[in-house]
Short mmCIF file of C-alpha atoms in Angstrom, two decimals:
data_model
loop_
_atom_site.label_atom_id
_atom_site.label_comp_id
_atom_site.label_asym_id
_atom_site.label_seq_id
_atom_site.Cartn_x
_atom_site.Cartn_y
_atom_site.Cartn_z
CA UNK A 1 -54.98 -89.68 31.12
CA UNK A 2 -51.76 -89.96 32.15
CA UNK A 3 -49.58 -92.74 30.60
CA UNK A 4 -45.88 -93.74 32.18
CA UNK A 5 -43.40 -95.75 29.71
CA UNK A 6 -40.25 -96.79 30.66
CA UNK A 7 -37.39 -98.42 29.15
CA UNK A 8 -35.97 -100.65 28.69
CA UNK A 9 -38.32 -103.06 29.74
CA UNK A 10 -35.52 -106.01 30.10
CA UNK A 11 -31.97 -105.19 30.88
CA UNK A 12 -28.95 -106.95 31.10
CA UNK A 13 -25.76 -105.91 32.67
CA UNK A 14 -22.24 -106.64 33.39
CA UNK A 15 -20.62 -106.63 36.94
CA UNK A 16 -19.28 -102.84 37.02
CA UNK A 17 -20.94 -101.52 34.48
CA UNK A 18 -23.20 -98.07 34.57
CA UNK A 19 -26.24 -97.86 32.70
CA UNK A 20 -29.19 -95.65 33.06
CA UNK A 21 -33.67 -96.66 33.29
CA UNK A 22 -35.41 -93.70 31.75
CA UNK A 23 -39.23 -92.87 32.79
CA UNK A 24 -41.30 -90.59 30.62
CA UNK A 25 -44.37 -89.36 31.84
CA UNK A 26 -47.11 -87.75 29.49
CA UNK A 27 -48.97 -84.84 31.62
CA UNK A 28 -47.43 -82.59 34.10
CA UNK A 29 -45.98 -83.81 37.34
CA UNK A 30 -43.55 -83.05 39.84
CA UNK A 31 -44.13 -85.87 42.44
CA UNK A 32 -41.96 -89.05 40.96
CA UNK A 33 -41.32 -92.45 42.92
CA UNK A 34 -39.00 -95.34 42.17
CA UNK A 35 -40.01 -98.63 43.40
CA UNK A 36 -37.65 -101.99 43.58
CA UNK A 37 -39.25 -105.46 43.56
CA UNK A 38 -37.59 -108.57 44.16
CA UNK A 39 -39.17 -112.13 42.97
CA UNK A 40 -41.96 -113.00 44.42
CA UNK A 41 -42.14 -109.88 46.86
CA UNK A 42 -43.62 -106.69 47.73
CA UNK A 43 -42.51 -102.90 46.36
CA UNK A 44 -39.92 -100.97 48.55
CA UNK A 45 -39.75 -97.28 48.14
CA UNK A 46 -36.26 -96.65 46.81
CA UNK A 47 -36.54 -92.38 46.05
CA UNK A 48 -39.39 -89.96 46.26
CA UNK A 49 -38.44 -86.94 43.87
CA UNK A 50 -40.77 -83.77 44.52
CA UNK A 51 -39.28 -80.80 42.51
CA UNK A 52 -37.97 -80.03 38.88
CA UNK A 53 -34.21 -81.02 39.61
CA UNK A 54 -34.66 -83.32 42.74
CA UNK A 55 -31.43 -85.65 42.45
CA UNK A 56 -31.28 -88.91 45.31
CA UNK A 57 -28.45 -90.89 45.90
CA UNK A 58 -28.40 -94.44 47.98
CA UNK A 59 -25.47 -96.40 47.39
CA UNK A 60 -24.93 -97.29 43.46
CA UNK A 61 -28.05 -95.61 42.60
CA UNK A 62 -28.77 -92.07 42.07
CA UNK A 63 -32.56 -90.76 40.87
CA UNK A 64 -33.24 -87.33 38.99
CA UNK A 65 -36.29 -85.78 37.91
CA UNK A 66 -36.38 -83.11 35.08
CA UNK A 67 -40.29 -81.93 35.04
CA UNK A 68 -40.39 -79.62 32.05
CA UNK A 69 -39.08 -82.79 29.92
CA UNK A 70 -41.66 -85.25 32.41
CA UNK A 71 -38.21 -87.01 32.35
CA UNK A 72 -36.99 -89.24 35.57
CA UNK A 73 -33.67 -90.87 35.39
CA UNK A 74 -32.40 -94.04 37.58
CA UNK A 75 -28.41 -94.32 37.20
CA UNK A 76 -26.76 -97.89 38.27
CA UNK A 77 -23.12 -97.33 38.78
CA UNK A 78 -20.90 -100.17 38.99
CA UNK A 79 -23.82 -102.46 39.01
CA UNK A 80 -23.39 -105.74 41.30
CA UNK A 81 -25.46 -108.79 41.41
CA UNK A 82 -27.53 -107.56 44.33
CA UNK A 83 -28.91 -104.89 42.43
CA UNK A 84 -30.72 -107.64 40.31
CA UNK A 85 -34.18 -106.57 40.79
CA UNK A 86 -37.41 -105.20 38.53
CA UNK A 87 -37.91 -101.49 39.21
CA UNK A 88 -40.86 -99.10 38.98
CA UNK A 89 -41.04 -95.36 38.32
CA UNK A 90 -44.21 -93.76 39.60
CA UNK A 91 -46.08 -90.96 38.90
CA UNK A 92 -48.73 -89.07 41.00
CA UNK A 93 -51.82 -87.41 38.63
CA UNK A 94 -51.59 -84.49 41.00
CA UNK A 95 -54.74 -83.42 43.15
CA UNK A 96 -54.96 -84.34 46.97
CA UNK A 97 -56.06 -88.16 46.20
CA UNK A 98 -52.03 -88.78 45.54
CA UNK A 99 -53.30 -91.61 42.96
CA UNK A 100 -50.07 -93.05 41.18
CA UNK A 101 -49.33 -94.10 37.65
CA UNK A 102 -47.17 -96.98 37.42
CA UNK A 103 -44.79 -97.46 34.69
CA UNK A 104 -44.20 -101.58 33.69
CA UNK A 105 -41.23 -101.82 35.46
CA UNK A 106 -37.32 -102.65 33.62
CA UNK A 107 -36.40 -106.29 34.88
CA UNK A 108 -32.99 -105.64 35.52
CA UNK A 109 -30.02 -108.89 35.47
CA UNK A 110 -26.85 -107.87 36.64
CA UNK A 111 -23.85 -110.71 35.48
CA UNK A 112 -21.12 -111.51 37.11
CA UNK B 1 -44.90 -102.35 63.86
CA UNK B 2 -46.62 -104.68 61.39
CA UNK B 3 -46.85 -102.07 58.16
CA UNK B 4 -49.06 -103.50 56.16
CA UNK B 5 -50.56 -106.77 56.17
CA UNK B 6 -52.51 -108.84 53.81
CA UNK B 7 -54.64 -111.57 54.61
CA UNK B 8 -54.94 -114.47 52.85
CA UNK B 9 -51.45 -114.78 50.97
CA UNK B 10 -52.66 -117.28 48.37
CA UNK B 11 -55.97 -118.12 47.40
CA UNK B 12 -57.27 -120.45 44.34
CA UNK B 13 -60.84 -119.91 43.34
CA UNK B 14 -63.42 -121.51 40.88
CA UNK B 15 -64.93 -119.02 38.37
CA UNK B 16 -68.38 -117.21 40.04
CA UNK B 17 -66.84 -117.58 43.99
CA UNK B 18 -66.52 -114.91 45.89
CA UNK B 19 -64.23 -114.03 48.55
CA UNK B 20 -62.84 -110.96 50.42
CA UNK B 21 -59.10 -109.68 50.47
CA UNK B 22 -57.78 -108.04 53.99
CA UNK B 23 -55.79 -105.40 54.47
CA UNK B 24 -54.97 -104.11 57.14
CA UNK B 25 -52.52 -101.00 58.77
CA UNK B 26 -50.67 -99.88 61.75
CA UNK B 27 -49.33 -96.90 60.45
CA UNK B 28 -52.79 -94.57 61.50
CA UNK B 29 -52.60 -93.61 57.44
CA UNK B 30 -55.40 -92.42 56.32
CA UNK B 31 -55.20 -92.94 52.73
CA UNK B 32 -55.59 -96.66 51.50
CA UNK B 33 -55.16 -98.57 48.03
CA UNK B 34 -55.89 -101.71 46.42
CA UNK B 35 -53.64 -102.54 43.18
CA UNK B 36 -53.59 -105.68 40.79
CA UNK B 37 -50.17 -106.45 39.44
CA UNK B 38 -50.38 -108.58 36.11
CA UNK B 39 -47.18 -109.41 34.05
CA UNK B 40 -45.72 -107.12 31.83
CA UNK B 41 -48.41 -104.48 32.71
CA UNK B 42 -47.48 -103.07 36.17
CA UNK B 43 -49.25 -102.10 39.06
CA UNK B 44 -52.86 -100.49 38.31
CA UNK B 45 -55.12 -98.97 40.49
CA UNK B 46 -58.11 -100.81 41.47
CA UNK B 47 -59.67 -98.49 44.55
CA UNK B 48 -58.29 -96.58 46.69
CA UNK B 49 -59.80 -94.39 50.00
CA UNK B 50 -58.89 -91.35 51.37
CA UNK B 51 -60.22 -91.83 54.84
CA UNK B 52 -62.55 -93.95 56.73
CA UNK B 53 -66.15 -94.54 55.28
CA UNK B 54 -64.58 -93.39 51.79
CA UNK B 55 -63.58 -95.05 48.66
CA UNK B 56 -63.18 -94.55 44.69
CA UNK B 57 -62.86 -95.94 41.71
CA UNK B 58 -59.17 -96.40 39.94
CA UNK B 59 -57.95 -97.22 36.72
CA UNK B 60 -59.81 -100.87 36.69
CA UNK B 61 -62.32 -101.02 39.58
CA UNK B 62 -64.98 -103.54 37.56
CA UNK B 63 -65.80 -106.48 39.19
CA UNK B 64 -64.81 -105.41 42.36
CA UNK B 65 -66.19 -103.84 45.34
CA UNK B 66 -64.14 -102.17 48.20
CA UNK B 67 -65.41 -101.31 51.82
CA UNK B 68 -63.26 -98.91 54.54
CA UNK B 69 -65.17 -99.13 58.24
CA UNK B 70 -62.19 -98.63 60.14
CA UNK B 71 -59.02 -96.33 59.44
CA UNK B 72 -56.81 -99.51 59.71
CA UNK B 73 -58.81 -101.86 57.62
CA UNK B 74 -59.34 -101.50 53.84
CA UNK B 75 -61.16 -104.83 51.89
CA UNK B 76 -61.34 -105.90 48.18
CA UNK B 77 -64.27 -107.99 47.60
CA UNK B 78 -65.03 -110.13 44.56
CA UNK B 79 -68.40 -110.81 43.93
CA UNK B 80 -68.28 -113.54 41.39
CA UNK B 81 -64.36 -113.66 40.38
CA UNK B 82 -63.59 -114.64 36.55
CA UNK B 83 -60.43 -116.01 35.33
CA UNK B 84 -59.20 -112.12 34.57
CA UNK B 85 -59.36 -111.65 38.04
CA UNK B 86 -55.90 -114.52 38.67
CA UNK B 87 -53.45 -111.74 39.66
CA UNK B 88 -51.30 -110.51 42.42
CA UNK B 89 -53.18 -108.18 44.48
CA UNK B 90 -51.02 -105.75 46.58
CA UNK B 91 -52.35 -103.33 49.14
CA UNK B 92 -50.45 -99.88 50.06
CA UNK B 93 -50.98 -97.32 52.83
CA UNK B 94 -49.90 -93.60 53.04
CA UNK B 95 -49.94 -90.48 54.35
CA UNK B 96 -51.39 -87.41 52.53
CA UNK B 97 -49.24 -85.37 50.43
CA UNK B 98 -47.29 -82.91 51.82
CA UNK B 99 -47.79 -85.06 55.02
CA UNK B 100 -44.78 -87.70 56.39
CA UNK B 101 -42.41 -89.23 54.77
CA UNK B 102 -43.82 -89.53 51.48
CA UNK B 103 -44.63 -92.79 49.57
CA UNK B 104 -46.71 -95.75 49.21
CA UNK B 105 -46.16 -98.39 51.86
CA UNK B 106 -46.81 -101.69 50.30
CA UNK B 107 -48.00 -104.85 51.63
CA UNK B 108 -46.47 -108.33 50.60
CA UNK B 109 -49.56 -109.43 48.53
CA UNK B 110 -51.97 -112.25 47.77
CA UNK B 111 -51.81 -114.49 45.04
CA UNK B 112 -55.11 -115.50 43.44
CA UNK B 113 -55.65 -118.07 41.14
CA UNK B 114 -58.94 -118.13 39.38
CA UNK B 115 -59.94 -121.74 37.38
#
């Protein structure tokens, strides 16, 4: 079965600060998906990562994928308010039924 | 385009009603899901369908029942809904893999309250 953790679950950050969401995965996987959410509002497809070493950019976000460590990485750089949002990595179990794993999703505050 | 649509966006219930959640999409996708999103936990798969007249079971598929007669149309049906059943229920649409632009395509949900 696979199983998707991420962390940190709750983050807080500074105006213009970087920090970094990690998403471990448990079996193997090269299809990877970040998700935002706003409050009270659907999932929008921020990155689709489909190979071992698949790096996105958009803005002050930036998405890698490292499949032999079933490691995905979601940098914030210079983080401003309007990235205040809970994101969600997601993993497809592989097969043509493209089912996805979510992981809980890191509620992330930026501060001014 | 529309997307994806959900119909009704907020429902209350009393435990043992039943009702039906719509979905429907304009996107001619063939594949089709039906997730629950509970605090803390996620999204999880209730059933999806890969095509018209097709459906399966996801990660938590008890105590609901899904129907796909038409490409665009995919319904979550609660036969007798419980107070585990209050939730967010969000609907997504998408290609195949290896087919479009690849990702789910999410619908703006329904609230259900169970009492």
């Amino acid at each position: 079965e696979l199983k998707v953790e991420q962390n940190p679950l709750f983050l807080s950050m500074q105006e213009g600060k970087n920090y970094t969401i990690y998403c471990n995965y448990s079996t193997t996987s090269d299809r990877l998906y970040w998700y935002r959410q706003d409050p009270g509002k659907s999932l929008e497809s921020l990155f689709v990562l489909l190979s071992n070493g698949a790096v996105k950019q958009e803005g002050r976000l930036m998405a890698s994928l490292d499949t032999k460590a079933r490691l995905s990485t979601l940098h914030i750089t210079a983080a401003v308010h309007d990235l205040s949002a809970t994101y969600f990595c997601a993993v497809d179990s592989g097969g043509s039924n493209y089912k996805l794993t979510f992981g809980k999703g890191t509620l992330l505050t930026v501060n001014p | 385009n529309a997307g994806v649509t959900q119909t009704p966006k907020f429902r209350v219930l009393k435990t043992g009603q039943s009702m039906t959640l719509l979905c429907a999409q304009d996107m001619n996708h063939e594949y089709m899901y039906w997730y629950r999103q509970d605090p803390g936990m996620g999204l999880r798969l209730i059933h999806y369908s890969v095509g018209e007249g097709t459906t399966a079971k996801g990660e938590v598929p008890d105590g609901y029942n899904v129907s796909r007669l038409k490409k665009q149309n995919f319904l979550l049906g609660l036969e007798s809904a419980a107070p585990s059943q209050t939730s967010v229920y969000f609907c997504a649409s998408s290609t195949p893999p290896g087919r479009g632009r690849e990702t789910q395509y999410f619908g703006p949900g329904t609230r259900l309250l169970v009492l």
